mmCIF file of C-alpha atoms and ligand atoms in Angstrom:
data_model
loop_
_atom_site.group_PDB
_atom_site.id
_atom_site.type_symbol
_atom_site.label_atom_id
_atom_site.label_comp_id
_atom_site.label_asym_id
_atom_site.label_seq_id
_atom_site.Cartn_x
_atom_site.Cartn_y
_atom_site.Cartn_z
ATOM 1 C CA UNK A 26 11.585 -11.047 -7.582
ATOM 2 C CA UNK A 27 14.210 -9.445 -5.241
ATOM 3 C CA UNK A 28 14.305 -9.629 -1.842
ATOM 4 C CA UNK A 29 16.053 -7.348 0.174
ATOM 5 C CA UNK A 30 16.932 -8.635 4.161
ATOM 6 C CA UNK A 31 17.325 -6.226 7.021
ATOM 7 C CA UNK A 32 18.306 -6.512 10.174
ATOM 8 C CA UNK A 33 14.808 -4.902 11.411
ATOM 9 C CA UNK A 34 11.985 -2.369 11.153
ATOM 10 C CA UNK A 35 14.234 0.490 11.185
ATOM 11 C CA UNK A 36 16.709 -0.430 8.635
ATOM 12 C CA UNK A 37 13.863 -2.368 6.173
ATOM 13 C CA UNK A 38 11.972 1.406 6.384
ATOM 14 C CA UNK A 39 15.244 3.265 5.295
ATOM 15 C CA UNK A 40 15.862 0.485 2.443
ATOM 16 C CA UNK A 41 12.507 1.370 1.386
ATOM 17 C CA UNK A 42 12.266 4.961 1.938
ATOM 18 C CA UNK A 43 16.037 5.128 -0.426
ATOM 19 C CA UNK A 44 14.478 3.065 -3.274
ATOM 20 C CA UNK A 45 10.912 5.515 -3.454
ATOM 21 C CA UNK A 46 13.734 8.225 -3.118
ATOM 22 C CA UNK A 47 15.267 6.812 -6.083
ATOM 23 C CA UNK A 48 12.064 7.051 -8.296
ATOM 24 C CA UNK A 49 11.255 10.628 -7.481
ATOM 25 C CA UNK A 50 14.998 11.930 -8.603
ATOM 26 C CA UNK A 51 15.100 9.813 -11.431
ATOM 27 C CA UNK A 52 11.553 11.300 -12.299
ATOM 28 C CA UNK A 53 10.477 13.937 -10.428
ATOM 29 C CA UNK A 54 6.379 13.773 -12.127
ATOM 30 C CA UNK A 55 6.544 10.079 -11.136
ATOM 31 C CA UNK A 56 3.478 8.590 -9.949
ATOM 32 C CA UNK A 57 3.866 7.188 -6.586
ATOM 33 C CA UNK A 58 1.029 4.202 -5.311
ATOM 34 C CA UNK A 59 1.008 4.298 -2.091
ATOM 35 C CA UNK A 60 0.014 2.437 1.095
ATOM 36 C CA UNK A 61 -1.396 2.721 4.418
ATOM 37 C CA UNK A 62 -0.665 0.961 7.805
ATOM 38 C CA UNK A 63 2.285 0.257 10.113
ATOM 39 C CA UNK A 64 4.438 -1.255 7.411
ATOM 40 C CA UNK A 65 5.006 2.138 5.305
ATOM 41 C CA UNK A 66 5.365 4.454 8.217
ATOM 42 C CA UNK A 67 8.741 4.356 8.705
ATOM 43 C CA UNK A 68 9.638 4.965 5.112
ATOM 44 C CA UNK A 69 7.334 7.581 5.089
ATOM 45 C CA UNK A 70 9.406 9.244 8.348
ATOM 46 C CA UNK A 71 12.550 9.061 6.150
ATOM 47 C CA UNK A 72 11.114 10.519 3.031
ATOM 48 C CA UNK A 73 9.563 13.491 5.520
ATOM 49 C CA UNK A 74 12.983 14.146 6.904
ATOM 50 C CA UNK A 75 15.204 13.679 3.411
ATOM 51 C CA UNK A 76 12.159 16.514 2.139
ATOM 52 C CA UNK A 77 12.814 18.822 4.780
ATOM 53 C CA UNK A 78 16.814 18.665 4.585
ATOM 54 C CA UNK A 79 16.318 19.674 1.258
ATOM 55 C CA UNK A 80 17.423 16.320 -0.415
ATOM 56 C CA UNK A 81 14.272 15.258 -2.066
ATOM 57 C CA UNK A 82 11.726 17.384 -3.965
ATOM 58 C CA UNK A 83 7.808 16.536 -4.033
ATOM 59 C CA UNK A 84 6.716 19.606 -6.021
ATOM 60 C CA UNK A 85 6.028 17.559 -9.227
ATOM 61 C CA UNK A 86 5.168 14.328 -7.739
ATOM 62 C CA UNK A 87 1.533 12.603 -8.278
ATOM 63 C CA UNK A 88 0.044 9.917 -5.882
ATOM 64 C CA UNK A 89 -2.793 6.962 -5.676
ATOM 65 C CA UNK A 90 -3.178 5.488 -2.693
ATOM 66 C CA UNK A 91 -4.225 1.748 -2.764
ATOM 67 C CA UNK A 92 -7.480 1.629 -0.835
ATOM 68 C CA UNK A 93 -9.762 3.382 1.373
ATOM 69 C CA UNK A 94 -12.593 2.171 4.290
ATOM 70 C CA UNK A 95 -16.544 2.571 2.816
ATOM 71 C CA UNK A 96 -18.097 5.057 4.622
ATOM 72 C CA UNK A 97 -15.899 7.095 6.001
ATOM 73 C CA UNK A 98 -15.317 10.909 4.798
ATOM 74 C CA UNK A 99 -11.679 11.784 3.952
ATOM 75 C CA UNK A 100 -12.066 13.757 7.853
ATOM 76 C CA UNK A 101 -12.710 10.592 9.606
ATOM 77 C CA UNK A 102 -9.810 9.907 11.744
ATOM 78 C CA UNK A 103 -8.980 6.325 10.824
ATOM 79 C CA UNK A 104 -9.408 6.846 6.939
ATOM 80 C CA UNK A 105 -6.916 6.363 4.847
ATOM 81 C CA UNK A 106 -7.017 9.697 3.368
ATOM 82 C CA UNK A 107 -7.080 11.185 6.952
ATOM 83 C CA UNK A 108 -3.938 8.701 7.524
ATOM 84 C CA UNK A 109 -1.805 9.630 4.065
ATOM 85 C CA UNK A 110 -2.086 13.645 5.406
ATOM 86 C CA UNK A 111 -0.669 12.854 9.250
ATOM 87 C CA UNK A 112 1.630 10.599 7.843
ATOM 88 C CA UNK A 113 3.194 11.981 5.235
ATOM 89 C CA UNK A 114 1.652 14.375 2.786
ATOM 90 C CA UNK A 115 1.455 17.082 5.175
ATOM 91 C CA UNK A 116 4.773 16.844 6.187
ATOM 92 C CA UNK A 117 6.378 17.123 2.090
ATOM 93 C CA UNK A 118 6.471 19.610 -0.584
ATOM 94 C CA UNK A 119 3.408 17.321 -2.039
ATOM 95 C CA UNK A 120 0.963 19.245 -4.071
ATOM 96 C CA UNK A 121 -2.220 17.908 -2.058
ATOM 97 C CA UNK A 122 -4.367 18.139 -5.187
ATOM 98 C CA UNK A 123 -1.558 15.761 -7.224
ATOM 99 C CA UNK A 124 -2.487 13.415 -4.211
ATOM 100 C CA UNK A 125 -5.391 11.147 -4.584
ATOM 101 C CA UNK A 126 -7.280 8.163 -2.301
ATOM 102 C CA UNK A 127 -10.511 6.552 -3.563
ATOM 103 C CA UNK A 128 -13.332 8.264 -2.224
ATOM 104 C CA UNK A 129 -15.109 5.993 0.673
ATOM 105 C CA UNK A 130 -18.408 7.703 0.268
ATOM 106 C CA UNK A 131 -19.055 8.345 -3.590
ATOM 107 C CA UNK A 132 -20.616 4.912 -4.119
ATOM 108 C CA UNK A 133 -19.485 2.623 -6.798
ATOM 109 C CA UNK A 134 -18.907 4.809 -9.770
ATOM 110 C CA UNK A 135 -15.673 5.340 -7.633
ATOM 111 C CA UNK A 136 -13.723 2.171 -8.950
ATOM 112 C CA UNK A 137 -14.459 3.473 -12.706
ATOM 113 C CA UNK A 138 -13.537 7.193 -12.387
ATOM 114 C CA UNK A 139 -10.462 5.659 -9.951
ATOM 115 C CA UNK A 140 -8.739 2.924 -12.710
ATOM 116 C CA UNK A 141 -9.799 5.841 -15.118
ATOM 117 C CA UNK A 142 -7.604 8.391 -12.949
ATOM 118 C CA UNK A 143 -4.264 5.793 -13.056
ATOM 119 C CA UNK A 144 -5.356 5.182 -16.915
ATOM 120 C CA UNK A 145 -4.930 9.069 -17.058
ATOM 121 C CA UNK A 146 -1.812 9.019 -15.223
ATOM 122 C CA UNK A 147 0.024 6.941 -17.514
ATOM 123 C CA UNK A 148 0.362 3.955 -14.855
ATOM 124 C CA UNK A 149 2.059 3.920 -11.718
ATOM 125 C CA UNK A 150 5.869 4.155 -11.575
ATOM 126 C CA UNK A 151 6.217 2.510 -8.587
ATOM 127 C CA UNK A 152 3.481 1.100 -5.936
ATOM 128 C CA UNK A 153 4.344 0.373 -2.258
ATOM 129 C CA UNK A 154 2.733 -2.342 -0.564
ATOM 130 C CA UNK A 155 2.384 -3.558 2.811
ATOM 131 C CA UNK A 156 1.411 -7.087 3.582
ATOM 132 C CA UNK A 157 -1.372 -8.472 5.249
ATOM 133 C CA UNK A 158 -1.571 -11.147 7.629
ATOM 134 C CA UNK A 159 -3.612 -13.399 5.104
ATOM 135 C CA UNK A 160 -1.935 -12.271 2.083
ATOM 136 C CA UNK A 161 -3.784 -9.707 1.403
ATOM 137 C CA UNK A 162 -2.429 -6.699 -1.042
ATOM 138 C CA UNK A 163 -4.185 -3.296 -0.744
ATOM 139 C CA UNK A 164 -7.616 -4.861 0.310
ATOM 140 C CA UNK A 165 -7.599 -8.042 -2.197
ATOM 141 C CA UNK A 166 -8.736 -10.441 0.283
ATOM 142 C CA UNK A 167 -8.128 -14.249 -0.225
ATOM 143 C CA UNK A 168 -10.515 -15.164 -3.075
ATOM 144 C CA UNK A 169 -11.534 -17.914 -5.843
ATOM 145 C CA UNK A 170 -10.426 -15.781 -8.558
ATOM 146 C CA UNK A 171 -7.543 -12.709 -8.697
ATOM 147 C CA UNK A 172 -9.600 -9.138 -9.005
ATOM 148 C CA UNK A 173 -8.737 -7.132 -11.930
ATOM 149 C CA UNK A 174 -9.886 -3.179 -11.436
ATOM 150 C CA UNK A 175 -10.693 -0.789 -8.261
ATOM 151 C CA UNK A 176 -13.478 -2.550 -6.714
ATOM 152 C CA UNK A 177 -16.381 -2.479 -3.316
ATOM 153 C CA UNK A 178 -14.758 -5.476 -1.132
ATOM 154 C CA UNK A 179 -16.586 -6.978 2.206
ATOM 155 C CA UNK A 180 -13.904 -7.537 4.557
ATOM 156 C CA UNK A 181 -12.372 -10.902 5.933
ATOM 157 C CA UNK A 182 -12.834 -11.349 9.682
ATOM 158 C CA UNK A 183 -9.133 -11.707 10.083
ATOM 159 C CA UNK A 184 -8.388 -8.509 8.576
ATOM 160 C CA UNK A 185 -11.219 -6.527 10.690
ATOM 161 C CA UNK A 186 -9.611 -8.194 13.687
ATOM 162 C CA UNK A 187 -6.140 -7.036 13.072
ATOM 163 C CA UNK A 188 -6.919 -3.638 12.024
ATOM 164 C CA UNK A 189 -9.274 -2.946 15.210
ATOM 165 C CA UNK A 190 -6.143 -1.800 17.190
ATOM 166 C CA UNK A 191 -6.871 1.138 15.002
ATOM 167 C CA UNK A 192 -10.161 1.513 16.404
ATOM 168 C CA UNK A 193 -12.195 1.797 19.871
ATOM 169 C CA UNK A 194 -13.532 -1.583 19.225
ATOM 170 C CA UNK A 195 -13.977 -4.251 16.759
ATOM 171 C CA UNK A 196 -17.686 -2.747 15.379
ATOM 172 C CA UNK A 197 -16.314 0.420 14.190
ATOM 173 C CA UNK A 198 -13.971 -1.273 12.800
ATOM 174 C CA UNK A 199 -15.932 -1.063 8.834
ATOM 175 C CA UNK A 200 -16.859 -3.856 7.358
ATOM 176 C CA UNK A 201 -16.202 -3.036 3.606
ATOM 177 C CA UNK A 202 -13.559 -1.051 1.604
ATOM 178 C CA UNK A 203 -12.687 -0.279 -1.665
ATOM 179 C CA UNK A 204 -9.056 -0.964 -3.467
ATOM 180 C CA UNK A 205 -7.345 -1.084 -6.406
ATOM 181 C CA UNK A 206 -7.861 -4.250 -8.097
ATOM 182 C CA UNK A 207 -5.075 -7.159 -8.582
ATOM 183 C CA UNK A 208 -4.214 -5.454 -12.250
ATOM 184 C CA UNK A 209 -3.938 -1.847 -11.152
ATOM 185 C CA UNK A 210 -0.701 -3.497 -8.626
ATOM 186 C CA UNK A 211 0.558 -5.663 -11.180
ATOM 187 C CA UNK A 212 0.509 -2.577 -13.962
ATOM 188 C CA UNK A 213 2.763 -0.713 -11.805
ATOM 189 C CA UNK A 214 6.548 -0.313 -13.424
ATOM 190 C CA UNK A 215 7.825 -1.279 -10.357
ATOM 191 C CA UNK A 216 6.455 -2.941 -7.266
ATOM 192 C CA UNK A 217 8.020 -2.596 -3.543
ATOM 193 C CA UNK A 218 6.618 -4.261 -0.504
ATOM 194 C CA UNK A 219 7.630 -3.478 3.271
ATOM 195 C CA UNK A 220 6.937 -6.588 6.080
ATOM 196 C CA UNK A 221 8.244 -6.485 9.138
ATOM 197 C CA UNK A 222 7.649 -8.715 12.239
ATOM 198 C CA UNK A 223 7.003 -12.467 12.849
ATOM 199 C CA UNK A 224 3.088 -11.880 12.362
ATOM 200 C CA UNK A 225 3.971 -11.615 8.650
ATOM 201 C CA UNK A 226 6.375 -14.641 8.571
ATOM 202 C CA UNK A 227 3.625 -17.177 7.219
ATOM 203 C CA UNK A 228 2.167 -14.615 4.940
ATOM 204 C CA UNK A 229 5.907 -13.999 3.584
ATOM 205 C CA UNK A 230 6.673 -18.231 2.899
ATOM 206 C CA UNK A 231 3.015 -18.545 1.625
ATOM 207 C CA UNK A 232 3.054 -15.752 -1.146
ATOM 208 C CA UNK A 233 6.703 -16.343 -2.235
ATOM 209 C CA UNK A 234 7.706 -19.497 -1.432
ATOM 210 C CA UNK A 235 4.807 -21.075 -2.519
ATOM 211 C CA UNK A 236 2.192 -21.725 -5.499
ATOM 212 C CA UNK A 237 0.504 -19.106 -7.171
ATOM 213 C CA UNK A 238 -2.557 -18.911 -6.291
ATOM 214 C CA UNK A 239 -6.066 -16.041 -5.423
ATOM 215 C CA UNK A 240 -6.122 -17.797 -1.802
ATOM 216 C CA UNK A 241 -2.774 -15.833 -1.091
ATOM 217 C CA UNK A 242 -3.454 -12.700 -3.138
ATOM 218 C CA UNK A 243 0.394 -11.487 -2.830
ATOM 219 C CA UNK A 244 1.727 -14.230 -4.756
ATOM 220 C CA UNK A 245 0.835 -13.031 -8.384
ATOM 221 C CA UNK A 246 3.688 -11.121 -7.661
ATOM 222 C CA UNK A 247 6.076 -13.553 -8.055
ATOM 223 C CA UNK A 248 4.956 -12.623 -11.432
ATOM 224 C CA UNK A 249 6.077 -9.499 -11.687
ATOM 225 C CA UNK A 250 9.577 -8.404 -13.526
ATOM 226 C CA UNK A 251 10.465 -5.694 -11.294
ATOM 227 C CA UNK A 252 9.359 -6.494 -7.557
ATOM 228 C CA UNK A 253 11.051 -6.296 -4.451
ATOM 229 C CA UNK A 254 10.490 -7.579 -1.215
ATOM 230 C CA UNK A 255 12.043 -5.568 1.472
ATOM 231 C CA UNK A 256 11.644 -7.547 4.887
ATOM 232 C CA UNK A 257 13.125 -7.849 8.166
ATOM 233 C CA UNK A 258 14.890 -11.292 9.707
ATOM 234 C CA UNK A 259 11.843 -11.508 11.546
ATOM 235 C CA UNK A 260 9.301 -11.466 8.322
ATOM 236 C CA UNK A 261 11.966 -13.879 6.829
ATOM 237 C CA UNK A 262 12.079 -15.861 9.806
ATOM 238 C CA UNK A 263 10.016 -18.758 7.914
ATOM 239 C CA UNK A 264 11.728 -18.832 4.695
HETATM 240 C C1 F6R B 23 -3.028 -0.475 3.426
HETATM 241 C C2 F6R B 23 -3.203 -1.756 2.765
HETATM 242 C C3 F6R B 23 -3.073 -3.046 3.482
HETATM 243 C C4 F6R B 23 -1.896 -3.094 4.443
HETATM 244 C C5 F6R B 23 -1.805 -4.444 5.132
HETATM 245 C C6 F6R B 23 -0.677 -4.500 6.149
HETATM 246 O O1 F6R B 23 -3.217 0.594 2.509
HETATM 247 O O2 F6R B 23 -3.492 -1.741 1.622
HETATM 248 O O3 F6R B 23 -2.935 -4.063 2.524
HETATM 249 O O4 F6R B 23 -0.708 -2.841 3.736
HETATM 250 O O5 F6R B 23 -3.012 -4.725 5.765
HETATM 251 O O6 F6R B 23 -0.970 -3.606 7.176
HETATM 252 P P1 F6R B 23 0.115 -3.250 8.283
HETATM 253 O O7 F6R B 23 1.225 -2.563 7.579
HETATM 254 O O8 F6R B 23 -0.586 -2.340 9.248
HETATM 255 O O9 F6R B 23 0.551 -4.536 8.891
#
């Protein structure tokens, strides 16, 4: 594991933004995993600007994204689908059918046809993470055991609470999503996550600094032989 300090959100979303840049000149057909949320944003603002200066080409490039609300339709305004267009493939050279976001209204037979769609791809070159505030990676909530495929998960109150800002209030907010599974992430060639802010300093010492274990679902990555942490003094404030 690598960790990369910067100063703060700014700088840690150009670090990231320059190593996904990286990937898509060294392979332009590379398979990007992507994430949702505040954390990737920024990165995602870079990339947008680096396409439309001409620097970076997404004509070739394939995405998955990591995880999706059940029940909402790709149009619903706070899914992740919905999210991935505003924020950055409508904005890129992206073929929008080489992009792809588990479907939040197909029912189960999603997480099949989903780790059969990665299967397809060849893996994922490199997967982008965010972190959540319990250790959470894409939606693998703090469990007894590490999930291994896409999968239907119910929700931790802690994560509903932080992601209602999102939302008018805390009911909409739904109460079950599906995500790639623990082995999809840990597949991936390469693995970069983005954390920024002292809400993600305990997450940050618990995952890396600490035992192994399905409680804190980001520390299997310690694991991993190509993954870098890209954080901000203030995620690192802990550690
Ligand atoms: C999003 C995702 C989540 C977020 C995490 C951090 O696709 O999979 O794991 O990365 O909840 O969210 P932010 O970045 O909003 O703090």
């Amino acid at each position: 594991m690598r960790i990369l300090r910067t100063k703060d959100y700014d700088a840690m979303s150009a670090a990231a933004a320059r190593l996904i840049a990286a990937q898509i000149t060294l392979k332009p057909n590379c398979v990007l995993g992507l994430a949702t949320g505040s954390s990737p944003v920024g990165a995602y603002q870079n990339l947008i600007a680096w396409n439309k200066a001409g620097e970076l080409d997404f004509s070739a490039v394939r995405s998955v994204n990591l995880d999706e609300y059940a029940g909402l339709n790709p149009d619903h305004d706070q899914s992740y689908a919905y999210f991935m267009r505003h924020n950055l493939f409508d904005h890129v050279n992206i073929d929008l059918a080489n992009t792809n976001v588990p479907s939040g209204v197909s029912g189960d037979e999603e997480c099949q046809r989903y780790d059969q769609l990665i299967q397809d791809f060849g893996g994922i070159d490199l997967q982008l993470l965010g972190l959540g505030v319990n250790g959470h990676i894409g939606f693998n909530e703090p469990d007894d055991h590490f999930s291994l495929g896409t999968h239907k998960v119910t929700l931790t109150e802690s994560t509903r609470q932080a992601n209602k800002r999102f939302f008018a209030s805390l009911d909409e907010v739904p109460t079950h999503a599906y995500t790639m599974g623990v082995r999809d992430i840990l597949q991936a060639r390469r693995v970069v996550m983005v954390a920024s802010g002292t809400n993600k300093a305990q997450a940050i010492k618990d995952a890396f600094f600490g035992p192994v274990t399905p409680q804190v679902p980001a520390s299997i990555l310690q694991y991993h032989k190509d993954f870098i942490l890209v954080a901000d003094e203030e995620a690192l404030s802990l550690v």
